[in-house]
CSV table of C-alpha atoms in Angstrom, one decimal:
chain,number,residue,atom,x,y,z
A,1,MET,CA,54.0,-1.3,-16.7
A,2,ALA,CA,53.4,-4.4,-14.4
A,3,LYS,CA,53.3,-2.1,-11.4
A,4,ASP,CA,50.6,0.1,-13.1
A,5,ARG,CA,48.5,-3.0,-13.9
A,6,SER,CA,48.8,-4.2,-10.3
A,7,SER,CA,47.6,-0.8,-9.1
A,8,VAL,CA,44.7,-0.8,-11.5
A,9,PHE,CA,43.8,-4.3,-10.3
A,10,ARG,CA,43.9,-3.3,-6.7
A,11,PHE,CA,41.7,-0.2,-7.4
A,12,GLN,CA,39.1,-2.3,-9.2
A,13,LYS,CA,39.1,-4.8,-6.4
A,14,ILE,CA,38.5,-2.1,-3.9
A,15,CYS,CA,35.6,-0.7,-6.0
A,16,TYR,CA,34.0,-4.2,-6.1
A,17,ILE,CA,34.3,-4.5,-2.3
A,18,VAL,CA,32.8,-1.1,-1.8
A,19,VAL,CA,29.8,-1.9,-4.1
A,20,ILE,CA,29.2,-5.3,-2.4
A,21,PHE,CA,29.5,-3.7,1.0
A,22,SER,CA,27.0,-1.0,0.1
A,23,ILE,CA,24.4,-3.5,-1.1
A,24,CYS,CA,24.9,-5.7,1.9
A,25,SER,CA,24.5,-2.6,4.2
A,26,ILE,CA,21.2,-1.8,2.5
A,27,ILE,CA,19.9,-5.3,3.0
A,28,LEU,CA,21.0,-5.4,6.6
A,29,PHE,CA,19.5,-2.1,7.4
A,30,LEU,CA,16.1,-3.2,5.9
A,31,SER,CA,16.3,-6.4,8.0
A,32,TRP,CA,17.2,-4.4,11.1
A,33,THR,CA,14.3,-2.0,10.6
A,34,HIS,CA,11.9,-4.9,10.2
A,35,CYS,CA,13.3,-6.7,13.3
A,36,CYS,CA,12.9,-3.5,15.3
A,37,SER,CA,9.4,-3.0,14.2
A,38,GLN,CA,8.6,-6.6,15.1
A,39,CYS,CA,10.3,-6.3,18.5
A,40,TYR,CA,8.3,-3.1,19.2
A,41,SER,CA,5.0,-5.0,19.1
A,42,PRO,CA,1.7,-3.1,18.6
A,43,PHE,CA,0.1,-5.7,20.9
A,44,ALA,CA,2.5,-5.0,23.7
A,45,TYR,CA,1.9,-1.2,23.3
A,46,GLN,CA,-1.9,-1.8,23.2
A,47,THR,CA,-1.7,-3.6,26.5
A,48,THR,CA,0.0,-0.6,28.0
A,49,LEU,CA,-2.5,1.7,26.3
A,50,GLN,CA,-5.4,-0.2,27.9
A,51,ASN,CA,-4.0,0.5,31.4
A,52,GLN,CA,-3.2,4.1,30.7
A,53,THR,CA,-5.5,6.9,32.0
A,54,GLN,CA,-3.6,10.0,31.0
A,55,PRO,CA,-4.4,11.7,27.6
A,56,ILE,CA,-2.1,10.8,24.7
A,57,ASN,CA,-0.8,13.3,22.3
A,58,LEU,CA,-1.8,11.8,18.9
A,59,LEU,CA,0.9,13.7,17.0
A,60,SER,CA,3.5,11.7,19.0
A,61,TYR,CA,1.7,8.3,18.8
A,62,PRO,CA,4.4,5.9,17.4
A,63,LEU,CA,2.1,3.2,15.9
A,64,ALA,CA,-0.6,3.0,13.3
A,65,TRP,CA,-3.7,5.1,14.3
A,66,ASN,CA,-5.8,2.1,13.2
A,67,ASN,CA,-4.9,0.5,16.6
A,68,LEU,CA,-6.9,3.3,18.3
A,69,ILE,CA,-10.7,3.4,18.7
A,70,PHE,CA,-12.3,6.7,17.7
A,71,PRO,CA,-16.0,7.6,18.2
A,72,SER,CA,-18.3,6.4,15.4
A,73,ASN,CA,-20.8,9.3,15.9
A,74,PRO,CA,-20.4,12.3,13.6
A,75,ALA,CA,-17.7,14.8,14.5
A,76,SER,CA,-18.5,17.9,16.4
A,77,LYS,CA,-16.8,19.9,13.7
A,78,PHE,CA,-17.4,19.6,9.9
A,79,LEU,CA,-14.3,20.3,7.8
A,80,LYS,CA,-13.9,21.9,4.4
A,81,ILE,CA,-11.3,19.6,2.7
A,82,ALA,CA,-9.2,20.2,-0.4
A,83,LEU,CA,-8.0,17.0,-2.1
A,84,PHE,CA,-5.3,16.9,-4.8
A,85,VAL,CA,-5.2,13.6,-6.7
A,86,LYS,CA,-3.8,12.9,-10.1
A,87,LYS,CA,-6.8,10.8,-11.3
A,88,TRP,CA,-10.2,10.3,-9.9
A,89,PRO,CA,-11.2,6.8,-11.0
A,90,GLN,CA,-14.3,4.9,-12.0
A,91,ARG,CA,-15.1,2.5,-9.2
A,92,SER,CA,-14.1,-0.6,-11.1
A,93,HIS,CA,-11.0,0.8,-12.7
A,94,ALA,CA,-8.8,2.1,-9.9
A,95,GLY,CA,-5.2,1.5,-8.9
A,96,GLY,CA,-4.2,1.4,-5.3
A,97,LEU,CA,-3.7,5.2,-4.8
A,98,GLU,CA,-7.0,6.0,-6.6
A,99,ARG,CA,-8.9,3.4,-4.7
A,100,HIS,CA,-7.6,4.9,-1.5
A,101,ALA,CA,-8.7,8.4,-2.5
A,102,LEU,CA,-12.1,7.1,-3.6
A,103,THR,CA,-12.8,5.1,-0.5
A,104,LEU,CA,-11.5,7.6,2.0
A,105,HIS,CA,-13.0,10.9,0.7
A,106,LEU,CA,-16.4,9.7,-0.3
A,107,ALA,CA,-16.7,8.3,3.3
A,108,LEU,CA,-15.6,11.6,4.7
A,109,ALA,CA,-18.3,13.3,2.6
A,110,LYS,CA,-20.9,10.9,3.9
A,111,ARG,CA,-19.9,11.9,7.5
A,112,GLY,CA,-20.8,15.5,6.7
A,113,HIS,CA,-17.5,17.1,5.6
A,114,GLU,CA,-17.3,19.3,2.5
A,115,LEU,CA,-14.9,17.9,-0.1
A,116,HIS,CA,-13.3,19.7,-3.0
A,117,ILE,CA,-11.4,17.4,-5.4
A,118,PHE,CA,-8.8,18.9,-7.7
A,119,THR,CA,-8.0,16.3,-10.3
A,120,THR,CA,-7.4,15.8,-14.0
A,121,SER,CA,-9.8,15.1,-16.9
A,122,THR,CA,-9.1,14.5,-20.5
A,123,ASN,CA,-12.8,15.4,-21.4
A,124,PRO,CA,-12.9,19.1,-22.3
A,125,SER,CA,-16.7,19.1,-21.7
A,126,PHE,CA,-16.1,18.5,-18.0
A,127,SER,CA,-16.3,21.6,-15.7
A,128,ASN,CA,-16.4,22.1,-12.0
A,129,HIS,CA,-19.5,20.3,-10.7
A,130,SER,CA,-20.9,18.4,-7.7
A,131,ILE,CA,-22.0,14.8,-7.4
A,132,ASP,CA,-23.9,15.7,-4.1
A,133,ASN,CA,-24.0,18.6,-1.7
A,134,ASN,CA,-20.7,17.7,-0.1
A,135,VAL,CA,-18.5,16.6,-3.0
A,136,HIS,CA,-17.3,19.2,-5.6
A,137,PHE,CA,-15.0,18.5,-8.5
A,138,HIS,CA,-12.5,20.9,-10.0
A,139,PHE,CA,-11.2,19.4,-13.2
A,140,SER,CA,-8.2,20.5,-15.3
A,141,LYS,CA,-6.4,19.3,-18.3
A,142,PRO,CA,-3.4,17.1,-17.4
A,143,SER,CA,0.1,18.2,-18.2
A,144,PRO,CA,2.0,16.5,-21.1
A,145,ALA,CA,3.3,13.9,-18.6
A,146,GLY,CA,-0.2,13.2,-17.4
A,147,TYR,CA,0.1,14.9,-14.0
A,148,LEU,CA,-1.9,17.8,-12.5
A,149,ASP,CA,-1.0,21.1,-14.0
A,150,GLN,CA,0.3,22.8,-10.9
A,151,ALA,CA,-0.3,26.4,-12.1
A,152,ILE,CA,-4.0,25.7,-13.0
A,153,VAL,CA,-4.9,23.7,-9.8
A,154,TRP,CA,-3.1,26.2,-7.6
A,155,GLU,CA,-5.3,29.0,-9.2
A,156,GLN,CA,-8.4,26.8,-8.6
A,157,TYR,CA,-7.4,26.1,-5.0
A,158,GLN,CA,-6.7,29.8,-4.2
A,159,LEU,CA,-10.1,30.8,-5.7
A,160,GLN,CA,-11.9,28.3,-3.4
A,161,ASN,CA,-9.7,29.2,-0.4
A,162,SER,CA,-10.5,32.9,-0.7
A,163,THR,CA,-14.3,32.4,-0.2
A,164,ILE,CA,-16.1,33.2,3.0
A,165,ARG,CA,-14.8,29.8,4.4
A,166,PRO,CA,-11.2,28.8,3.6
A,167,PHE,CA,-10.1,25.2,3.7
A,168,ASP,CA,-9.7,23.6,7.1
A,169,ILE,CA,-7.4,20.9,5.7
A,170,VAL,CA,-5.5,20.2,2.5
A,171,HIS,CA,-4.8,16.6,1.6
A,172,THR,CA,-2.6,15.4,-1.3
A,173,GLU,CA,-2.3,11.8,-2.5
A,174,SER,CA,1.5,11.5,-3.0
A,175,VAL,CA,2.7,14.4,-5.2
A,176,GLY,CA,-0.7,15.5,-6.4
A,177,LEU,CA,0.3,18.9,-5.1
A,178,ARG,CA,4.0,19.4,-5.6
A,179,TYR,CA,6.3,20.6,-2.9
A,180,THR,CA,6.8,23.9,-4.8
A,181,ARG,CA,3.2,24.8,-3.7
A,182,SER,CA,2.8,22.7,-0.6
A,183,ARG,CA,5.5,24.6,1.3
A,184,TYR,CA,3.1,27.5,1.6
A,185,ILE,CA,0.4,25.4,3.4
A,186,THR,CA,0.7,24.6,7.1
A,187,ASN,CA,-2.6,22.7,7.4
A,188,LEU,CA,-1.6,20.1,4.9
A,189,ALA,CA,-1.2,16.3,5.0
A,190,VAL,CA,0.4,14.2,2.3
A,191,THR,CA,-0.2,10.4,2.0
A,192,TRP,CA,2.8,8.5,0.6
A,193,HIS,CA,1.8,5.3,-1.2
A,194,GLY,CA,5.5,4.5,-1.8
A,195,ILE,CA,8.8,6.2,-1.3
A,196,ALA,CA,12.1,5.8,-3.3
A,197,TYR,CA,14.0,4.2,-0.3
A,198,GLU,CA,11.6,1.3,-0.2
A,199,THR,CA,12.1,0.6,-3.9
A,200,ILE,CA,15.8,0.0,-3.5
A,201,HIS,CA,14.9,-3.4,-2.1
A,202,SER,CA,12.9,-4.0,-5.3
A,203,ASP,CA,15.8,-2.9,-7.4
A,204,ILE,CA,18.1,-5.4,-5.6
A,205,ILE,CA,15.5,-8.2,-6.2
A,206,GLN,CA,15.2,-7.3,-9.9
A,207,GLU,CA,19.0,-7.4,-10.3
A,208,LEU,CA,19.3,-10.8,-8.6
A,209,LEU,CA,16.5,-12.2,-10.9
A,210,ARG,CA,18.0,-10.6,-14.0
A,211,PRO,CA,18.8,-13.3,-16.7
A,212,PRO,CA,22.5,-13.3,-17.7
A,213,GLN,CA,21.6,-12.3,-21.2
A,214,GLU,CA,19.9,-9.1,-20.1
A,215,PRO,CA,22.1,-6.0,-19.7
A,216,GLN,CA,22.7,-4.6,-16.2
A,217,THR,CA,20.8,-1.4,-15.4
A,218,ASN,CA,21.8,1.6,-13.3
A,219,ALA,CA,18.5,1.4,-11.3
A,220,ILE,CA,20.1,1.2,-7.8
A,221,LYS,CA,22.4,4.2,-8.5
A,222,GLU,CA,19.5,6.2,-9.9
A,223,ARG,CA,17.2,5.2,-7.0
A,224,THR,CA,19.8,6.4,-4.5
A,225,ILE,CA,19.9,9.8,-6.2
A,226,LYS,CA,16.1,9.9,-6.0
A,227,VAL,CA,16.2,9.1,-2.3
A,228,VAL,CA,18.4,12.1,-1.7
A,229,GLU,CA,16.1,14.3,-3.8
A,230,GLU,CA,13.1,13.1,-1.8
A,231,ILE,CA,14.8,13.8,1.5
A,232,LYS,CA,15.4,17.3,0.3
A,233,PHE,CA,11.8,18.1,-0.8
A,234,PHE,CA,9.7,16.0,1.6
A,235,THR,CA,10.3,18.6,4.4
A,236,ASN,CA,8.1,21.0,2.4
A,237,TYR,CA,5.0,19.0,3.4
A,238,ALA,CA,3.7,19.9,6.8
A,239,HIS,CA,2.4,16.4,7.8
A,240,HIS,CA,3.2,13.0,6.4
A,241,VAL,CA,1.0,9.9,6.4
A,242,ALA,CA,2.7,6.6,5.9
A,243,THR,CA,0.5,3.7,4.8
A,244,SER,CA,2.7,1.0,6.5
A,245,ASP,CA,4.7,0.8,9.7
A,246,HIS,CA,7.9,0.3,7.8
A,247,ALA,CA,7.4,3.4,5.7
A,248,GLY,CA,6.7,5.4,8.8
A,249,ASP,CA,10.0,4.3,10.4
A,250,ILE,CA,11.9,5.2,7.2
A,251,LEU,CA,10.3,8.7,7.0
A,252,LYS,CA,11.4,9.3,10.6
A,253,THR,CA,14.9,7.8,10.4
A,254,VAL,CA,16.3,8.0,6.9
A,255,TYR,CA,14.3,11.0,5.7
A,256,MET,CA,14.8,12.7,9.1
A,257,ILE,CA,11.3,14.1,9.3
A,258,PRO,CA,10.3,15.1,12.9
A,259,GLU,CA,8.3,12.4,14.6
A,260,GLU,CA,5.4,14.7,15.4
A,261,ARG,CA,5.0,15.3,11.6
A,262,VAL,CA,4.8,11.6,10.7
A,263,HIS,CA,1.6,9.6,11.2
A,264,ILE,CA,1.0,5.9,10.3
A,265,ILE,CA,-2.5,5.1,9.0
A,266,LEU,CA,-2.8,1.7,7.3
A,267,ASN,CA,-4.9,1.3,4.2
A,268,GLY,CA,-8.4,0.0,4.6
A,269,VAL,CA,-11.0,-1.6,2.3
A,270,ASP,CA,-14.8,-1.7,2.3
A,271,GLN,CA,-15.7,-4.4,4.9
A,272,GLN,CA,-19.3,-4.4,3.6
A,273,VAL,CA,-18.1,-5.6,0.2
A,274,PHE,CA,-15.2,-7.8,1.2
A,275,LYS,CA,-16.4,-10.2,3.8
A,276,GLN,CA,-16.7,-13.9,4.5
A,277,ASP,CA,-19.6,-15.5,2.5
A,278,ASN,CA,-19.2,-19.2,1.7
A,279,SER,CA,-22.4,-19.3,-0.4
A,280,LYS,CA,-20.9,-16.7,-2.8
A,281,GLY,CA,-17.7,-18.8,-3.0
A,282,LYS,CA,-19.7,-21.9,-4.0
A,283,GLU,CA,-21.7,-19.9,-6.6
A,284,PHE,CA,-18.4,-18.5,-8.1
A,285,LYS,CA,-16.9,-22.0,-8.3
A,286,LYS,CA,-20.0,-23.4,-10.1
A,287,LYS,CA,-20.1,-20.4,-12.5
A,288,HIS,CA,-16.5,-20.9,-13.6
A,289,GLY,CA,-16.4,-24.6,-13.5
A,290,VAL,CA,-14.1,-25.2,-10.5
A,291,PRO,CA,-14.6,-28.9,-9.5
A,292,ASN,CA,-15.5,-29.6,-5.8
A,293,SER,CA,-13.0,-32.4,-5.9
A,294,LYS,CA,-10.1,-29.9,-5.9
A,295,SER,CA,-8.6,-29.9,-2.4
A,296,LEU,CA,-6.6,-26.7,-2.9
A,297,VAL,CA,-7.7,-23.6,-4.8
A,298,ILE,CA,-5.0,-20.9,-5.0
A,299,GLY,CA,-6.0,-17.3,-6.0
A,300,LEU,CA,-4.0,-14.5,-7.7
A,301,ALA,CA,-5.4,-11.0,-8.4
A,302,GLY,CA,-4.2,-7.7,-9.8
A,303,ARG,CA,-2.2,-6.4,-12.7
A,304,LEU,CA,-0.4,-9.4,-14.3
A,305,VAL,CA,2.9,-7.6,-14.9
A,306,LYS,CA,6.6,-8.3,-14.2
A,307,ASP,CA,7.0,-6.1,-11.1
A,308,LYS,CA,4.0,-7.8,-9.4
A,309,GLY,CA,6.1,-11.0,-9.4
A,310,HIS,CA,4.2,-13.0,-12.1
A,311,PRO,CA,7.3,-14.3,-13.9
A,312,LEU,CA,8.3,-15.8,-10.5
A,313,MET,CA,4.9,-17.3,-9.9
A,314,PHE,CA,4.6,-18.6,-13.4
A,315,GLU,CA,8.0,-20.4,-13.2
A,316,ALA,CA,7.2,-21.9,-9.7
A,317,LEU,CA,3.8,-23.2,-10.9
A,318,LYS,CA,5.3,-24.6,-14.1
A,319,GLN,CA,8.0,-26.5,-12.2
A,320,ILE,CA,5.5,-27.9,-9.7
A,321,ILE,CA,3.1,-29.0,-12.4
A,322,GLU,CA,5.9,-30.8,-14.3
A,323,GLU,CA,7.3,-32.6,-11.3
A,324,ASN,CA,4.1,-33.5,-9.3
A,325,ASN,CA,1.1,-35.1,-11.0
A,326,THR,CA,-0.7,-35.4,-7.7
A,327,PHE,CA,-0.6,-31.6,-7.2
A,328,LEU,CA,-1.9,-31.1,-10.7
A,329,GLU,CA,-4.8,-33.4,-10.1
A,330,SER,CA,-5.8,-32.1,-6.7
A,331,SER,CA,-5.2,-28.3,-7.1
A,332,MET,CA,-6.4,-25.4,-9.2
A,333,VAL,CA,-5.2,-21.8,-9.6
A,334,LEU,CA,-7.6,-18.9,-10.3
A,335,VAL,CA,-6.1,-15.8,-11.8
A,336,ALA,CA,-8.1,-12.6,-11.6
A,337,GLY,CA,-6.7,-9.7,-13.6
A,338,ASP,CA,-5.2,-8.7,-16.9
A,339,GLY,CA,-1.8,-8.0,-18.3
A,340,PRO,CA,1.0,-9.5,-20.3
A,341,TRP,CA,1.3,-12.6,-18.2
A,342,ALA,CA,-2.3,-13.7,-18.6
A,343,ALA,CA,-1.4,-15.5,-21.9
A,344,ARG,CA,1.6,-17.2,-20.2
A,345,TYR,CA,-0.6,-18.5,-17.4
A,346,ARG,CA,-3.0,-20.0,-19.9
A,347,GLU,CA,-0.1,-22.1,-21.3
A,348,LEU,CA,0.0,-24.0,-18.0
A,349,GLY,CA,-3.2,-25.9,-18.9
A,350,SER,CA,-6.8,-26.2,-17.7
A,351,ASN,CA,-5.9,-26.3,-14.0
A,352,VAL,CA,-4.8,-22.6,-14.2
A,353,LEU,CA,-7.9,-20.6,-15.0
A,354,VAL,CA,-7.4,-16.9,-16.1
A,355,LEU,CA,-10.6,-15.0,-15.3
A,356,GLY,CA,-9.7,-11.6,-16.6
A,357,PRO,CA,-10.4,-8.4,-14.7
A,358,LEU,CA,-13.3,-8.6,-12.3
A,359,GLU,CA,-15.8,-6.0,-11.0
A,360,GLN,CA,-15.7,-5.4,-7.3
A,361,GLY,CA,-18.7,-7.7,-6.5
A,362,GLU,CA,-17.2,-10.5,-8.5
A,363,LEU,CA,-13.8,-10.0,-6.9
A,364,ALA,CA,-15.4,-10.4,-3.5
A,365,SER,CA,-16.9,-13.7,-4.6
A,366,PHE,CA,-13.5,-14.7,-6.0
A,367,TYR,CA,-11.9,-14.4,-2.6
A,368,ASN,CA,-14.6,-16.6,-1.1
A,369,ALA,CA,-14.0,-19.3,-3.7
A,370,ILE,CA,-10.3,-19.8,-3.0
A,371,ASP,CA,-8.4,-21.4,-0.1
A,372,ILE,CA,-5.4,-19.1,0.0
A,373,PHE,CA,-4.5,-15.8,-1.7
A,374,VAL,CA,-1.0,-15.4,-3.1
A,375,ASN,CA,0.7,-12.0,-3.8
A,376,PRO,CA,4.1,-12.6,-5.4
A,377,THR,CA,4.9,-8.9,-5.7
A,378,LEU,CA,8.4,-7.7,-6.2
A,379,ARG,CA,7.5,-4.1,-5.4
A,380,ALA,CA,8.5,-3.0,-1.9
A,381,GLN,CA,6.0,-0.2,-1.7
A,382,GLY,CA,3.0,0.4,0.5
A,383,LEU,CA,0.2,-2.1,1.4
A,384,ASP,CA,-1.4,-3.9,-1.6
A,385,HIS,CA,-5.2,-3.7,-1.2
A,386,THR,CA,-5.6,-7.3,-2.5
A,387,LEU,CA,-4.0,-8.7,0.6
A,388,LEU,CA,-6.4,-6.8,2.8
A,389,GLU,CA,-9.4,-7.8,0.8
A,390,ALA,CA,-8.5,-11.5,1.0
A,391,MET,CA,-8.0,-11.2,4.8
A,392,LEU,CA,-11.3,-9.6,5.4
A,393,SER,CA,-12.8,-12.4,3.3
A,394,GLY,CA,-11.5,-14.9,5.8
A,395,LYS,CA,-8.6,-16.2,3.7
A,396,PRO,CA,-5.0,-16.8,4.7
A,397,VAL,CA,-2.4,-14.9,2.6
A,398,MET,CA,0.9,-15.7,1.1
A,399,ALA,CA,3.3,-12.9,0.1
A,400,THR,CA,6.9,-11.9,-0.6
A,401,ARG,CA,9.1,-11.1,2.4
A,402,LEU,CA,9.1,-7.3,2.0
A,403,ALA,CA,9.4,-5.0,5.0
A,404,SER,CA,6.0,-3.3,4.7
A,405,ILE,CA,4.2,-6.6,4.3
A,406,LEU,CA,6.1,-8.3,7.2
A,407,GLY,CA,5.8,-5.3,9.5
A,408,SER,CA,2.1,-4.5,9.0
A,409,VAL,CA,0.2,-7.4,7.3
A,410,ILE,CA,1.6,-10.9,7.8
A,411,VAL,CA,3.2,-10.4,11.2
A,412,GLY,CA,3.2,-14.1,12.0
A,413,ASN,CA,2.7,-17.5,10.5
A,414,GLU,CA,-0.7,-17.8,12.2
A,415,MET,CA,-2.3,-15.9,9.4
A,416,GLY,CA,-0.3,-17.0,6.3
A,417,TYR,CA,3.0,-17.7,4.7
A,418,THR,CA,5.9,-15.6,3.4
A,419,PHE,CA,8.7,-16.5,0.9
A,420,SER,CA,11.9,-15.0,-0.4
A,421,PRO,CA,11.6,-13.8,-4.0
A,422,THR,CA,13.1,-16.9,-5.5
A,423,VAL,CA,11.5,-19.8,-7.3
A,424,ILE,CA,12.8,-22.3,-4.7
A,425,SER,CA,11.4,-20.4,-1.8
A,426,LEU,CA,8.0,-19.8,-3.5
A,427,LYS,CA,7.7,-23.5,-4.4
A,428,LYS,CA,8.4,-24.5,-0.8
A,429,ALA,CA,5.7,-22.2,0.5
A,430,ILE,CA,3.2,-23.6,-2.1
A,431,TYR,CA,4.0,-27.2,-1.2
A,432,GLU,CA,3.7,-26.4,2.5
A,433,THR,CA,0.2,-25.0,1.8
A,434,TRP,CA,-0.8,-28.1,-0.2
A,435,VAL,CA,0.5,-30.6,2.3
A,436,GLY,CA,-1.0,-28.8,5.3
A,437,GLY,CA,-4.5,-29.1,3.9
A,438,ARG,CA,-7.7,-27.0,4.0
A,439,GLY,CA,-8.2,-27.4,7.7
A,440,ILE,CA,-5.0,-25.5,8.6
A,441,LEU,CA,-5.8,-22.9,5.9
A,442,ASN,CA,-9.2,-22.3,7.4
A,443,LYS,CA,-7.7,-21.7,10.9
A,444,LYS,CA,-5.1,-19.3,9.4
A,445,GLY,CA,-7.9,-17.6,7.5
A,446,GLN,CA,-9.9,-16.9,10.6
A,447,VAL,CA,-6.8,-15.3,12.3
A,448,ALA,CA,-6.2,-13.2,9.1
A,449,ARG,CA,-9.9,-12.1,9.2
A,450,GLU,CA,-9.7,-11.1,12.8
A,451,ARG,CA,-6.6,-9.0,12.1
A,452,GLY,CA,-8.3,-7.5,9.1
A,453,LEU,CA,-11.3,-6.4,11.1
A,454,GLN,CA,-9.0,-5.0,13.7
A,455,LEU,CA,-6.9,-2.9,11.4
A,456,PHE,CA,-7.8,-2.9,7.7
A,457,THR,CA,-11.4,-1.9,7.3
A,458,ALA,CA,-12.4,1.3,5.6
A,459,THR,CA,-14.2,2.3,8.8
A,460,LYS,CA,-10.9,2.2,10.8
A,461,MET,CA,-9.0,4.1,8.1
A,462,VAL,CA,-11.6,6.8,7.7
A,463,ALA,CA,-12.0,7.3,11.4
A,464,ALA,CA,-8.2,7.7,11.7
A,465,TYR,CA,-7.9,10.2,8.9
A,466,GLU,CA,-10.9,12.2,10.1
A,467,ARG,CA,-9.2,12.5,13.6
A,468,LEU,CA,-5.9,13.5,12.0
A,469,PHE,CA,-7.6,16.2,9.9
A,470,LEU,CA,-9.5,17.5,12.9
A,471,CYS,CA,-6.2,17.6,14.9
A,472,ILE,CA,-4.2,19.4,12.2
A,473,SER,CA,-7.0,21.9,11.6
A,474,SER,CA,-7.3,22.8,15.3
A,475,LEU,CA,-3.6,23.1,16.1
A,476,ASN,CA,-3.9,26.9,16.5
A,477,HIS,CA,-7.2,26.7,18.4
A,478,GLU,CA,-8.4,25.5,21.8
A,479,ASP,CA,-10.0,22.3,20.5
A,480,ASN,CA,-8.4,19.1,21.9
A,481,PHE,CA,-8.7,16.9,18.8
A,482,CYS,CA,-5.0,16.1,19.2
A,483,GLU,CA,-5.6,14.4,22.5
A,484,TYR,CA,-6.7,10.8,22.8
A,485,HIS,CA,-8.4,9.7,26.0
A,486,PRO,CA,-8.0,5.9,26.2
A,487,LEU,CA,-10.9,5.3,28.6
A,488,SER,CA,-13.4,7.5,26.9
A,489,ASN,CA,-12.8,6.5,23.3
């Protein structure tokens, strides 16, 4: 009996070691991927690019296409584009994926391309219609789970594709068009706004932050199974667009998609809306009663929910306010957005002002009113638009050390701060900001703005997608849209 117990104990010990080793391996791999992306600097590659005279095959370009300069004049070829997106939003009520679809495709339509949008509508009175000569909607009732009904949208697509002019390019935002249909389309590009492998990092963070009284979940095990499923069906999409450098690396290495089918195009936001304007910032402060005596104004924006890191931010602010009266007197926190944590933030007193959800114009003024923007997200997926909006507004940013953020947005401390997803690390970053003062923040904000204008504008994003779509649509023709000439662009 003692021998049997000893064997069971040894077996359990081995299991624990295997689990710990697996988790550590994941963390180390994520860190290694980030380090490699940092060592392979876009700036170093750009220096080489400037001296290069030979044409570059865009399908083999290893970095974000936002680094390249494409002609601003209208394309010599106008495309007929099919877009599959789960939801087409109102301008002021859009999540990241929907905002991407809205910004990108309306801009493509303005550049002369014919756009057909296959999306859901819960309004039975909606039918196929146009909002202008270049934008046509094809509505369908959503499935019970809220997704596009694949049978209906496929029938709609085939009907439009069988006209005198078939589609030149098909674009799906994530799995708007499922792989069961996409495998039949060669001129297709899918944009991934998040993949399961990235989320494993989030699952590890959530487990480390889990209170002892809460039961342990099987999230990491379930996520690993989902990664395997994604690896199997991702190959059914002809071309893949990653919205961050890190996601692009993962698609090539872990998901084993050929490099010529993976393209990195970073998210972009409207630079005509989100821009530096000190007068708007002053007006916003006056309107909402923010005293000029405050030497530090911290901004938060977005959905105020758990996975966006608001429990972490709440606890960090609570501890700082309780232990430092000087910080309380000299600083203020503005929270733009709505969600369960809005009420909790209000508990922190009058120095934390919850503004509720803001329209786009008000949000632009909000960024100009703050000294630094903080994004405490715990979700390791894609590039959050709020970081890009703040940077274009000339503000330094502070965010969680997640691979996509470190690899594409806050690539150095010249433009902001990063922190580990712990209360101690976040408090340290906030204190560093406070002690450094507004002068240092202004300098970092200018660097952030320069990087934003270089990479994160809607103009940059649209130009990159347009060239990718032209390239894919011309693969079987003599057009040379897949060639990039450094000296002529």
